[in-house]
Amino acid sequence: MEKRVVVIGTGNVATHLTEALLSAGLPVAMLFSRTPRHAAEAGQRFQLPYTSDWSELPSDAGYYIYSVSDTALPEVLERKLAPEAIHLHTAGSIGMDVFGATKPRHGVLYPLQTFSKNKALNFKDVPLFIEASSPEVLGELNQLASLLSTKVRTISTAQRRQLHLAAVYACNFVNHLYALSAELIRQEDIPFEVLLPLITETAAKVKEMAPMEAQTGPAVRNDKTVMRQQMEWIDDLHIRELYRLLSESIVRLTKSND
Amino acid sequence: MEKRVVVIGTGNVATHLTEALLSAGLPVAMLFSRTPRHAAEAGQRFQLPYTSDWSELPSDAGYYIYSVSDTALPEVLERKLAPEAIHLHTAGSIGMDVFGATKPRHGVLYPLQTFSKNKALNFKDVPLFIEASSPEVLGELNQLASLLSTKVRTISTAQRRQLHLAAVYACNFVNHLYALSAELIRQEDIPFEVLLPLITETAAKVKEMAPMEAQTGPAVRNDKTVMRQQMEWIDDLHIRELYRLLSESIVRLTKSND
């Protein structure tokens, strides 16, 4: 595994991926961002060559990993570049047809995790979901992915899309509920920290029991008195509407599983 | 601290509270439930005297802790019982006026945590929020609470209500989103376990940064292409409506903090 890797993109995913590649001892040939400042920052962070000029990218690397926004991806892939190499994207919701005919050896390396540049994490524990244009490319991709993480799994585009969607609920929306709860107690001068044991335990419980079994609170008891009262205490119309809809959803799911 | 404690209620909170009282070496005189079977189960679980008959309750205990549903609480407190003792409830949303004139020494012992009977946890880490009818009762309650947990804090009824409301978002609604994400991937034969590293990291991040900073995903980037596409992939109308409302709420909160 001495093929060199080029990483295109310098966002949260690209940053953690670059770190994982280096930790695994893989040669990262160059980092790319369309924005010169971002390219320079990434290059300095990792002490690696960087560019924002397509013509400066090496054409003889083994892997080109495109970790850019879903919107930018099709445009970025229009560049004719290293037709022999393996080209990979990291997006949850985008199929393999995005690569087109000029990049016949391609695949997807989708890490199921929430990445922020300044929050360290152990990439070895990040589930990596792979898909490739041929069994031969899949074999190579599997080797590469297994150097980065102990949790590699082959899935279809349809499965990956659904997984990405589930991640929006289990991570992005969950984090937003943390943000709203912080807002709610800030009004009463209570610091967010007091909620941390509850947040930790809520996440820990579903390691031991299914989420349906772990459900507590007024809605799962269908306690209309508490729900009505709590809704009255919410000043913000938008937050109140979320209370109503989420409570209804809990009541509905509980009934359908009775 | 040799005053005996009577626990009224045998639900999730009462069960963990009884265990915490015993772990702290406090004498629990009796357990009560209106439902004879529940009383017997609790008594057997802890090897303690139990009853479902009000007249059998000791009248000379030091503390009577009422850990019953919000709906049952006013009715339960109508019983004339031990006017000298300290009477406590454990509800997040109920004020102290519920105790009435026959129980002049009273207060609230509100544990901010999600309890399921069969999920063990360390009660010493559970934040306990207390409130009492007088400084003298507050002092006694503070002593009691400090034997159970290292995190005891005095707050007002208004603060406790808001805290309970925040807990509904940070715990009950969060757990429901875990349940929905499990549903979403079950359709594609993916086990819930693959989401656990993401769930754990999402909860861990907010120990190091504010939830607003930790936010990732399509909505915080206001990536309308991904959001529109993902909504199209959701078959269930109810789950789709939650996607729309939660995404809008993220966009709104992000803008208001820009």
Short mmCIF file of C-alpha atoms in Angstrom, two decimals, chain A residues 9-224:
data_model
loop_
_atom_site.label_atom_id
_atom_site.label_comp_id
_atom_site.label_asym_id
_atom_site.label_seq_id
_atom_site.Cartn_x
_atom_site.Cartn_y
_atom_site.Cartn_z
CA GLY A 9 -11.37 19.56 -0.01
CA THR A 10 -10.36 21.00 3.36
CA GLY A 11 -13.60 20.91 5.34
CA ASN A 12 -14.42 18.94 8.50
CA VAL A 13 -14.51 15.52 6.83
CA ALA A 14 -11.42 16.17 4.67
CA THR A 15 -9.48 17.35 7.72
CA HIS A 16 -10.22 14.25 9.80
CA LEU A 17 -9.64 12.00 6.79
CA THR A 18 -6.24 13.55 6.10
CA GLU A 19 -5.31 13.05 9.72
CA ALA A 20 -6.42 9.41 9.55
CA LEU A 21 -4.42 8.82 6.35
CA LEU A 22 -1.30 10.24 7.98
CA SER A 23 -1.87 8.29 11.19
CA ALA A 24 -2.08 5.11 9.13
CA GLY A 25 1.29 5.99 7.59
CA LEU A 26 -0.10 6.55 4.10
CA PRO A 27 1.67 9.02 1.80
CA VAL A 28 -0.52 12.08 1.22
CA ALA A 29 0.86 13.74 -1.90
CA MET A 30 -1.10 16.98 -1.85
CA LEU A 31 -4.07 18.85 -0.39
CA PHE A 32 -6.39 20.91 -2.58
CA SER A 33 -8.95 23.62 -2.00
CA ARG A 34 -10.44 26.05 -4.51
CA THR A 35 -9.97 28.76 -1.90
CA PRO A 36 -6.24 29.62 -1.64
CA ARG A 37 -6.52 30.54 2.05
CA HIS A 38 -8.16 27.21 2.93
CA ALA A 39 -5.53 25.30 0.95
CA ALA A 40 -2.75 27.13 2.77
CA GLU A 41 -4.32 26.58 6.20
CA ALA A 42 -4.72 22.85 5.56
CA GLY A 43 -1.18 22.56 4.19
CA GLN A 44 0.23 24.30 7.23
CA ARG A 45 -1.86 22.27 9.65
CA PHE A 46 -0.49 19.00 8.30
CA GLN A 47 2.86 20.23 6.92
CA LEU A 48 1.93 18.92 3.48
CA PRO A 49 2.13 20.32 -0.07
CA TYR A 50 -1.04 22.18 -1.01
CA THR A 51 -2.53 24.02 -3.96
CA SER A 52 -5.65 25.74 -5.21
CA ASP A 53 -4.62 25.30 -8.84
CA TRP A 54 -5.86 22.15 -10.56
CA SER A 55 -2.88 22.07 -12.94
CA GLU A 56 -0.51 21.68 -9.99
CA LEU A 57 -2.07 18.45 -8.79
CA PRO A 58 0.08 15.34 -9.38
CA SER A 59 -1.39 13.09 -12.05
CA ASP A 60 0.32 9.93 -10.85
CA ALA A 61 -1.24 9.43 -7.41
CA GLY A 62 -3.09 6.19 -6.68
CA TYR A 63 -6.13 7.70 -4.97
CA TYR A 64 -7.98 10.97 -5.39
CA ILE A 65 -10.43 11.52 -2.56
CA TYR A 66 -13.06 14.21 -3.17
CA SER A 67 -14.40 15.47 0.13
CA VAL A 68 -16.31 18.57 -0.93
CA SER A 69 -19.91 19.73 -0.59
CA ASP A 70 -22.58 17.82 -2.48
CA THR A 71 -23.20 20.88 -4.62
CA ALA A 72 -19.54 21.29 -5.60
CA LEU A 73 -18.91 17.60 -6.29
CA PRO A 74 -20.26 17.26 -9.88
CA GLU A 75 -18.34 20.35 -11.00
CA VAL A 76 -15.11 19.20 -9.35
CA LEU A 77 -15.40 15.80 -11.02
CA GLU A 78 -15.62 17.37 -14.48
CA ARG A 79 -11.85 17.94 -14.32
CA LYS A 80 -9.97 15.39 -16.42
CA LEU A 81 -7.48 13.89 -14.01
CA ALA A 82 -5.50 10.64 -13.70
CA PRO A 83 -7.78 8.25 -15.62
CA GLU A 84 -5.95 5.20 -14.23
CA ALA A 85 -6.30 6.15 -10.57
CA ILE A 86 -9.06 5.27 -8.15
CA HIS A 87 -11.37 8.24 -7.54
CA LEU A 88 -13.44 8.30 -4.35
CA HIS A 89 -16.05 10.61 -2.90
CA THR A 90 -17.16 10.71 0.74
CA ALA A 91 -20.78 11.91 0.40
CA GLY A 92 -23.68 10.10 2.02
CA SER A 93 -26.37 11.02 -0.48
CA ILE A 94 -24.61 10.90 -3.85
CA GLY A 95 -24.50 7.86 -6.12
CA MET A 96 -21.56 6.54 -8.13
CA ASP A 97 -22.91 7.81 -11.46
CA VAL A 98 -21.48 11.22 -10.55
CA PHE A 99 -17.98 10.08 -11.62
CA GLY A 100 -18.69 9.80 -15.36
CA ALA A 101 -16.72 8.02 -18.06
CA THR A 102 -13.37 9.75 -17.56
CA LYS A 103 -12.92 8.12 -14.15
CA PRO A 104 -13.76 4.46 -14.74
CA ARG A 105 -12.20 3.21 -11.47
CA HIS A 106 -14.17 4.84 -8.72
CA GLY A 107 -16.00 4.36 -5.46
CA VAL A 108 -17.33 5.80 -2.25
CA LEU A 109 -15.74 6.01 1.18
CA TYR A 110 -18.48 7.25 3.51
CA PRO A 111 -17.54 7.87 7.15
CA LEU A 112 -20.56 7.81 9.46
CA GLN A 113 -19.55 10.34 12.07
CA THR A 114 -19.91 14.01 13.00
CA PHE A 115 -16.66 15.83 12.41
CA SER A 116 -15.63 19.25 13.64
CA LYS A 117 -12.13 20.43 12.80
CA ASN A 118 -11.21 21.25 16.37
CA LYS A 119 -12.71 18.17 18.04
CA ALA A 120 -10.28 15.24 18.07
CA LEU A 121 -11.61 11.70 17.72
CA ASN A 122 -10.32 8.21 17.13
CA PHE A 123 -10.83 7.54 13.42
CA LYS A 124 -10.19 3.80 13.97
CA ASP A 125 -13.68 3.62 15.56
CA VAL A 126 -15.47 5.49 12.76
CA PRO A 127 -17.70 3.16 10.70
CA LEU A 128 -16.63 3.41 7.04
CA PHE A 129 -19.14 2.38 4.38
CA ILE A 130 -17.67 1.54 0.98
CA GLU A 131 -18.95 0.94 -2.54
CA ALA A 132 -16.96 0.59 -5.78
CA SER A 133 -17.26 0.41 -9.55
CA SER A 134 -15.91 -3.16 -9.76
CA PRO A 135 -14.95 -6.06 -7.48
CA GLU A 136 -11.30 -5.28 -8.15
CA VAL A 137 -11.64 -1.62 -7.10
CA LEU A 138 -13.72 -2.72 -4.11
CA GLY A 139 -10.88 -5.00 -3.02
CA GLU A 140 -8.38 -2.14 -3.17
CA LEU A 141 -10.76 0.27 -1.46
CA ASN A 142 -11.42 -2.28 1.29
CA GLN A 143 -7.66 -2.53 1.91
CA LEU A 144 -7.32 1.25 2.09
CA ALA A 145 -10.35 1.68 4.36
CA SER A 146 -9.19 -1.11 6.69
CA LEU A 147 -5.98 0.81 7.33
CA LEU A 148 -8.05 3.79 8.50
CA SER A 149 -10.75 2.09 10.58
CA THR A 150 -11.59 -1.24 12.16
CA LYS A 151 -15.22 -0.90 11.05
CA VAL A 152 -15.47 -1.22 7.27
CA ARG A 153 -18.63 -2.43 5.60
CA THR A 154 -19.77 -2.66 1.97
CA ILE A 155 -23.21 -1.21 1.26
CA SER A 156 -25.29 -0.10 -1.72
CA THR A 157 -26.04 3.50 -2.73
CA ALA A 158 -29.64 3.08 -1.52
CA GLN A 159 -28.45 1.86 1.89
CA ARG A 160 -25.93 4.68 2.17
CA ARG A 161 -28.59 7.28 1.40
CA GLN A 162 -30.85 5.89 4.10
CA LEU A 163 -27.93 5.77 6.54
CA HIS A 164 -27.11 9.41 5.83
CA LEU A 165 -30.76 10.31 6.39
CA ALA A 166 -30.79 8.39 9.69
CA ALA A 167 -27.62 10.24 10.70
CA VAL A 168 -29.37 13.56 10.17
CA TYR A 169 -31.95 12.49 12.78
CA ALA A 170 -29.55 10.76 15.22
CA CYS A 171 -26.89 13.47 15.07
CA ASN A 172 -27.78 16.78 13.38
CA PHE A 173 -31.32 17.00 14.73
CA VAL A 174 -30.27 15.61 18.12
CA ASN A 175 -27.59 18.29 18.42
CA HIS A 176 -30.17 20.93 17.52
CA LEU A 177 -32.38 19.70 20.37
CA TYR A 178 -29.38 20.15 22.67
CA ALA A 179 -29.13 23.72 21.35
CA LEU A 180 -32.83 24.38 22.00
CA SER A 181 -32.61 22.95 25.53
CA ALA A 182 -29.65 25.24 26.19
CA GLU A 183 -31.81 28.18 25.03
CA LEU A 184 -34.70 27.13 27.27
CA ILE A 185 -32.67 27.06 30.49
CA ARG A 186 -30.56 30.08 29.64
CA GLN A 187 -33.74 32.13 30.11
CA GLU A 188 -33.72 30.99 33.76
CA ASP A 189 -29.97 31.51 34.23
CA ILE A 190 -29.18 27.82 34.41
CA PRO A 191 -25.94 26.76 32.70
CA PHE A 192 -26.03 24.12 29.95
CA GLU A 193 -23.60 21.94 31.94
CA VAL A 194 -26.35 20.71 34.28
CA LEU A 195 -27.88 18.83 31.33
CA LEU A 196 -24.69 16.91 30.48
CA PRO A 197 -25.26 13.87 32.76
CA LEU A 198 -28.74 13.51 31.24
CA ILE A 199 -27.41 13.83 27.69
CA THR A 200 -24.65 11.28 28.36
CA GLU A 201 -27.03 8.78 29.94
CA THR A 202 -29.61 9.19 27.16
CA ALA A 203 -26.94 8.26 24.60
CA ALA A 204 -25.57 5.45 26.79
CA LYS A 205 -28.96 3.79 27.33
CA VAL A 206 -29.42 2.88 23.67
CA LYS A 207 -26.26 0.78 23.82
CA GLU A 208 -28.09 -1.54 26.20
CA MET A 209 -31.70 -1.35 25.03
CA ALA A 210 -33.58 -0.40 21.87
CA PRO A 211 -34.58 3.30 21.71
CA MET A 212 -38.26 2.31 21.91
CA GLU A 213 -37.65 0.62 25.27
CA ALA A 214 -35.50 3.47 26.54
CA GLN A 215 -38.21 6.09 25.94
CA THR A 216 -39.27 8.06 29.03
CA GLY A 217 -41.15 11.33 29.57
CA PRO A 218 -44.71 12.68 29.35
CA ALA A 219 -45.39 11.67 25.71
CA VAL A 220 -44.63 7.94 26.07
CA ARG A 221 -47.01 7.91 29.08
CA ASN A 222 -49.47 9.92 26.95
CA ASP A 223 -49.67 12.30 29.94
CA LYS A 224 -51.80 15.00 28.34
#
